[in-house]
Amino acid sequence: MSRVALVTGSARGIGRTILLALAEKGFDVAVHYRSSQAEAEETRQQAEKLGVRAIKLSADITQVAQAQGLIHQVVRQLGGLQVLVNNVGDYLKKPIEQLTPEEWHWILDSNLNAPFYLTQAALPYLSQTGYGRVVSLGFAGAQNLLARPGIVPYAIAKTGLIVYSKSLAKQVAAQGVTVNVVSPGVAENSVSKPLGEIPMRRMARLEEVARAVLFFVDEANGYLTGQVVEVSGGWNL
């Protein structure tokens, strides 16, 4: 029986690259999107051409019921769930004194609350076979507790995501479920591109981020949990 992977926000960008990389490895895949239906269908078709089952599902995962419903739909349509990749995470760069309460909640909901809702709903399925994988997308440097006045809610959410992932990893290790974080730096599709700050003097290719996710998903790496890998070219060290 094929294993099933859900990648949130996989209609385009890093999410799409990760999903197609998983499809190439033989995973049946669920393409998640909120409003990019045409792009999601294109991604679904690309995955299907790789010889796997592929579905697309729409949900606003910042809403508890919709996040839980997404997990249940994946299981119902594909027969189970072994891999959850929490890729969705909106970005906002704005001086801290100008932030509105709505923006604060938006960024925390997208980057921290949504992965929590999804992972909690997925855990009963992930633990059924002795092989389960949760990989969340973080932010290079989020482990360093530094002042980041321009991206405060984003930095808080990504640091919180690491703490949540490490805590959960310890709790579910005996069930064969691993929980890890891949933290990209400046990728080729990033909103801001401070190339001069990157020691390697180039941006991360989306395929490089996807390979780090595949590393954690690999069954041979089942003893690795609660870890953070930064795909950043030395940025934010």
Coordinates of C-alpha atoms in Angstrom, one line a residue:
M1 CA 0.0 0.0 0.0
S2 CA 1.3 3.4 -1.0
R3 CA 2.1 6.0 1.7
V4 CA 0.3 9.3 1.7
A5 CA 1.7 12.8 2.1
L6 CA -0.1 16.1 2.6
V7 CA 1.8 19.3 1.9
T8 CA 0.0 22.5 2.9
G9 CA 0.2 25.4 0.5
S10 CA 1.4 23.2 -2.3
A11 CA -0.2 24.8 -5.3
R12 CA 3.0 26.7 -6.0
G13 CA 6.4 27.7 -4.7
I14 CA 8.3 25.7 -2.1
G15 CA 5.2 23.7 -1.3
R16 CA 4.8 22.5 -4.9
T17 CA 8.4 21.6 -5.2
I18 CA 8.2 19.5 -2.0
L19 CA 5.0 17.8 -3.0
L20 CA 6.4 16.8 -6.4
A21 CA 9.6 15.6 -4.8
L22 CA 7.5 13.3 -2.6
A23 CA 5.5 12.1 -5.6
E24 CA 8.7 11.2 -7.3
K25 CA 9.5 9.0 -4.3
G26 CA 6.2 7.2 -4.8
F27 CA 4.0 8.9 -2.2
D28 CA 0.4 9.5 -3.0
V29 CA -0.1 13.2 -2.5
A30 CA -2.7 15.7 -1.4
V31 CA -2.3 19.2 -2.9
H32 CA -3.6 21.8 -0.5
Y33 CA -4.6 25.3 -1.5
R34 CA -6.8 28.1 -0.2
S35 CA -7.7 30.1 -3.3
S36 CA -5.2 29.1 -6.1
Q37 CA -7.4 26.5 -7.6
A38 CA -5.9 26.6 -11.1
E39 CA -2.4 26.3 -9.9
A40 CA -3.4 23.5 -7.5
E41 CA -4.9 21.5 -10.4
E42 CA -1.8 22.0 -12.4
T43 CA 0.3 20.7 -9.5
R44 CA -2.1 17.8 -9.1
Q45 CA -1.7 16.8 -12.7
Q46 CA 2.1 17.0 -12.6
A47 CA 2.1 14.7 -9.6
E48 CA -0.3 12.3 -11.3
K49 CA 2.0 12.0 -14.3
L50 CA 4.6 10.6 -11.9
G51 CA 2.5 7.6 -11.4
V52 CA 0.9 8.3 -8.0
R53 CA -2.6 9.2 -6.9
A54 CA -3.0 12.9 -6.4
I55 CA -5.9 14.9 -5.1
K56 CA -6.4 18.6 -4.4
L57 CA -8.3 20.0 -1.5
S58 CA -9.1 23.6 -0.5
A59 CA -9.2 24.8 3.1
D60 CA -8.4 27.9 5.2
I61 CA -6.2 26.1 7.7
T62 CA -6.2 29.0 10.1
Q63 CA -9.7 27.9 11.0
V64 CA -9.8 24.9 13.4
A65 CA -12.7 23.1 11.7
Q66 CA -11.3 23.5 8.2
A67 CA -7.8 22.4 9.3
Q68 CA -9.3 19.3 10.9
G69 CA -11.6 18.7 8.0
L70 CA -8.6 18.8 5.6
I71 CA -6.9 16.0 7.5
H72 CA -10.0 13.9 7.5
Q73 CA -10.6 14.4 3.8
V74 CA -7.1 13.3 2.9
V75 CA -7.6 10.1 5.0
R76 CA -11.0 9.5 3.5
Q77 CA -9.9 9.9 -0.1
L78 CA -6.4 8.4 0.0
G79 CA -6.8 5.8 2.7
G80 CA -4.5 7.2 5.3
L81 CA -1.8 9.7 6.1
Q82 CA 1.8 9.1 6.9
V83 CA 3.5 12.4 6.1
L84 CA 2.4 16.0 7.0
V85 CA 4.5 18.9 5.7
N86 CA 3.4 22.2 7.3
N87 CA 4.5 24.6 4.6
V88 CA 2.0 27.4 4.8
G89 CA 3.3 30.5 6.6
D90 CA 2.5 34.1 5.6
Y91 CA 5.2 36.7 5.9
L92 CA 4.9 40.3 7.0
K93 CA 7.7 42.9 7.2
K94 CA 6.5 46.0 9.1
P95 CA 7.8 48.1 12.0
I96 CA 6.6 46.8 15.3
E97 CA 4.9 50.0 16.4
Q98 CA 2.8 50.0 13.2
L99 CA 1.4 46.5 13.6
T100 CA -2.3 46.2 13.9
P101 CA -3.9 43.5 16.1
E102 CA -5.4 41.9 12.9
E103 CA -1.9 41.6 11.4
W104 CA -0.5 40.2 14.6
H105 CA -3.2 37.4 14.7
W106 CA -2.9 36.8 10.9
I107 CA 0.8 36.0 11.1
L108 CA 0.6 33.9 14.2
D109 CA -2.5 32.0 12.9
S110 CA -0.7 31.2 9.6
N111 CA 2.7 30.2 11.0
L112 CA 2.0 28.7 14.4
N113 CA -1.7 28.0 15.0
A114 CA -2.4 26.3 11.7
P115 CA 0.5 23.8 12.0
F116 CA -0.8 23.0 15.6
Y117 CA -4.4 22.4 14.4
L118 CA -3.2 20.2 11.5
T119 CA -0.7 18.2 13.5
Q120 CA -3.0 17.5 16.4
A121 CA -5.7 16.2 13.9
A122 CA -3.1 14.1 12.0
L123 CA -1.4 12.4 15.0
P124 CA -3.9 9.5 15.3
Y125 CA -3.3 8.6 11.7
L126 CA 0.4 9.2 11.7
S127 CA 0.9 6.8 14.6
Q128 CA -1.0 3.9 13.2
T129 CA 1.8 2.1 11.3
G130 CA 4.9 2.8 13.2
Y131 CA 6.0 5.3 10.5
G132 CA 4.9 8.9 10.7
R133 CA 6.6 12.1 9.7
V134 CA 5.8 15.7 10.5
V135 CA 8.1 18.3 8.9
S136 CA 7.4 22.0 9.4
L137 CA 8.9 24.9 7.5
G138 CA 10.6 27.4 9.8
F139 CA 12.9 30.4 9.4
A140 CA 16.7 30.4 9.5
G141 CA 17.9 31.9 12.7
A142 CA 14.6 31.4 14.6
Q143 CA 16.4 29.4 17.2
N144 CA 18.5 32.5 18.0
L145 CA 16.5 34.8 20.4
L146 CA 17.4 38.0 18.7
A147 CA 15.5 41.3 18.4
R148 CA 13.8 41.4 15.0
P149 CA 11.8 44.7 15.0
G150 CA 10.7 44.4 11.4
I151 CA 9.2 40.9 11.6
V152 CA 8.2 40.4 15.2
P153 CA 5.1 38.2 14.8
Y154 CA 6.8 36.1 12.1
A155 CA 9.9 35.5 14.3
I156 CA 7.8 34.7 17.3
A157 CA 5.6 32.3 15.4
K158 CA 8.6 30.5 13.9
T159 CA 10.4 30.2 17.2
G160 CA 7.2 28.9 18.7
L161 CA 6.9 26.4 16.0
I162 CA 10.4 25.0 16.8
V163 CA 9.5 24.8 20.5
Y164 CA 6.2 23.0 19.7
S165 CA 8.0 20.6 17.3
K166 CA 10.7 19.7 19.8
S167 CA 8.2 19.1 22.5
L168 CA 5.9 17.0 20.3
A169 CA 8.9 15.0 19.0
K170 CA 9.7 13.9 22.6
Q171 CA 6.1 13.0 23.3
V172 CA 5.4 10.9 20.2
A173 CA 8.8 9.3 19.6
A174 CA 7.8 5.9 21.0
Q175 CA 5.0 5.7 18.4
G176 CA 7.4 5.8 15.5
V177 CA 6.5 9.4 14.6
T178 CA 9.2 11.9 14.1
V179 CA 8.8 15.7 14.2
N180 CA 11.4 18.0 12.6
V181 CA 11.8 21.4 11.2
V182 CA 13.4 22.6 7.9
S183 CA 14.3 26.3 8.1
P184 CA 15.0 28.0 4.8
G185 CA 16.9 31.2 4.6
V186 CA 16.5 33.4 1.6
A187 CA 15.0 31.3 -1.2
E188 CA 14.7 32.1 -4.9
N189 CA 11.0 33.0 -4.3
S190 CA 11.5 35.0 -1.1
V191 CA 9.8 38.3 -0.7
S192 CA 13.0 40.1 0.5
K193 CA 16.3 39.1 -0.9
P194 CA 19.3 40.5 1.1
L195 CA 21.9 38.7 -1.1
G196 CA 24.7 40.6 0.4
E197 CA 24.0 39.1 3.9
I198 CA 24.4 35.5 2.7
P199 CA 27.9 34.0 3.0
M200 CA 27.4 31.8 0.0
R201 CA 26.3 34.8 -2.0
R202 CA 23.3 33.1 -3.6
M203 CA 19.7 32.3 -2.7
A204 CA 18.5 28.8 -1.9
R205 CA 17.0 26.8 -4.7
L206 CA 13.6 25.4 -4.0
E207 CA 14.9 21.9 -4.8
E208 CA 17.5 22.3 -1.9
V209 CA 14.7 23.0 0.6
A210 CA 12.8 20.0 -0.8
R211 CA 15.8 17.7 -0.4
A212 CA 16.0 18.6 3.3
V213 CA 12.4 17.7 3.8
L214 CA 13.0 14.4 2.0
F215 CA 15.9 13.7 4.4
F216 CA 13.6 13.8 7.4
V217 CA 10.8 11.8 5.6
D218 CA 13.2 9.0 4.6
E219 CA 12.4 5.8 6.6
A220 CA 16.2 5.3 7.1
N221 CA 16.3 8.5 9.2
G222 CA 13.6 7.4 11.7
Y223 CA 16.0 8.0 14.6
L224 CA 16.2 11.7 13.9
T225 CA 13.6 13.7 15.7
G226 CA 13.2 17.1 17.3
Q227 CA 15.9 18.5 14.9
V228 CA 16.2 21.8 13.0
V229 CA 18.0 21.9 9.6
E230 CA 18.7 25.4 8.2
V231 CA 18.9 25.6 4.4
S232 CA 20.4 29.1 4.5
G233 CA 23.9 29.2 3.0
G234 CA 25.2 30.5 6.3
W235 CA 22.6 33.3 6.6
N236 CA 21.5 34.4 10.1
L237 CA 24.1 32.3 11.9

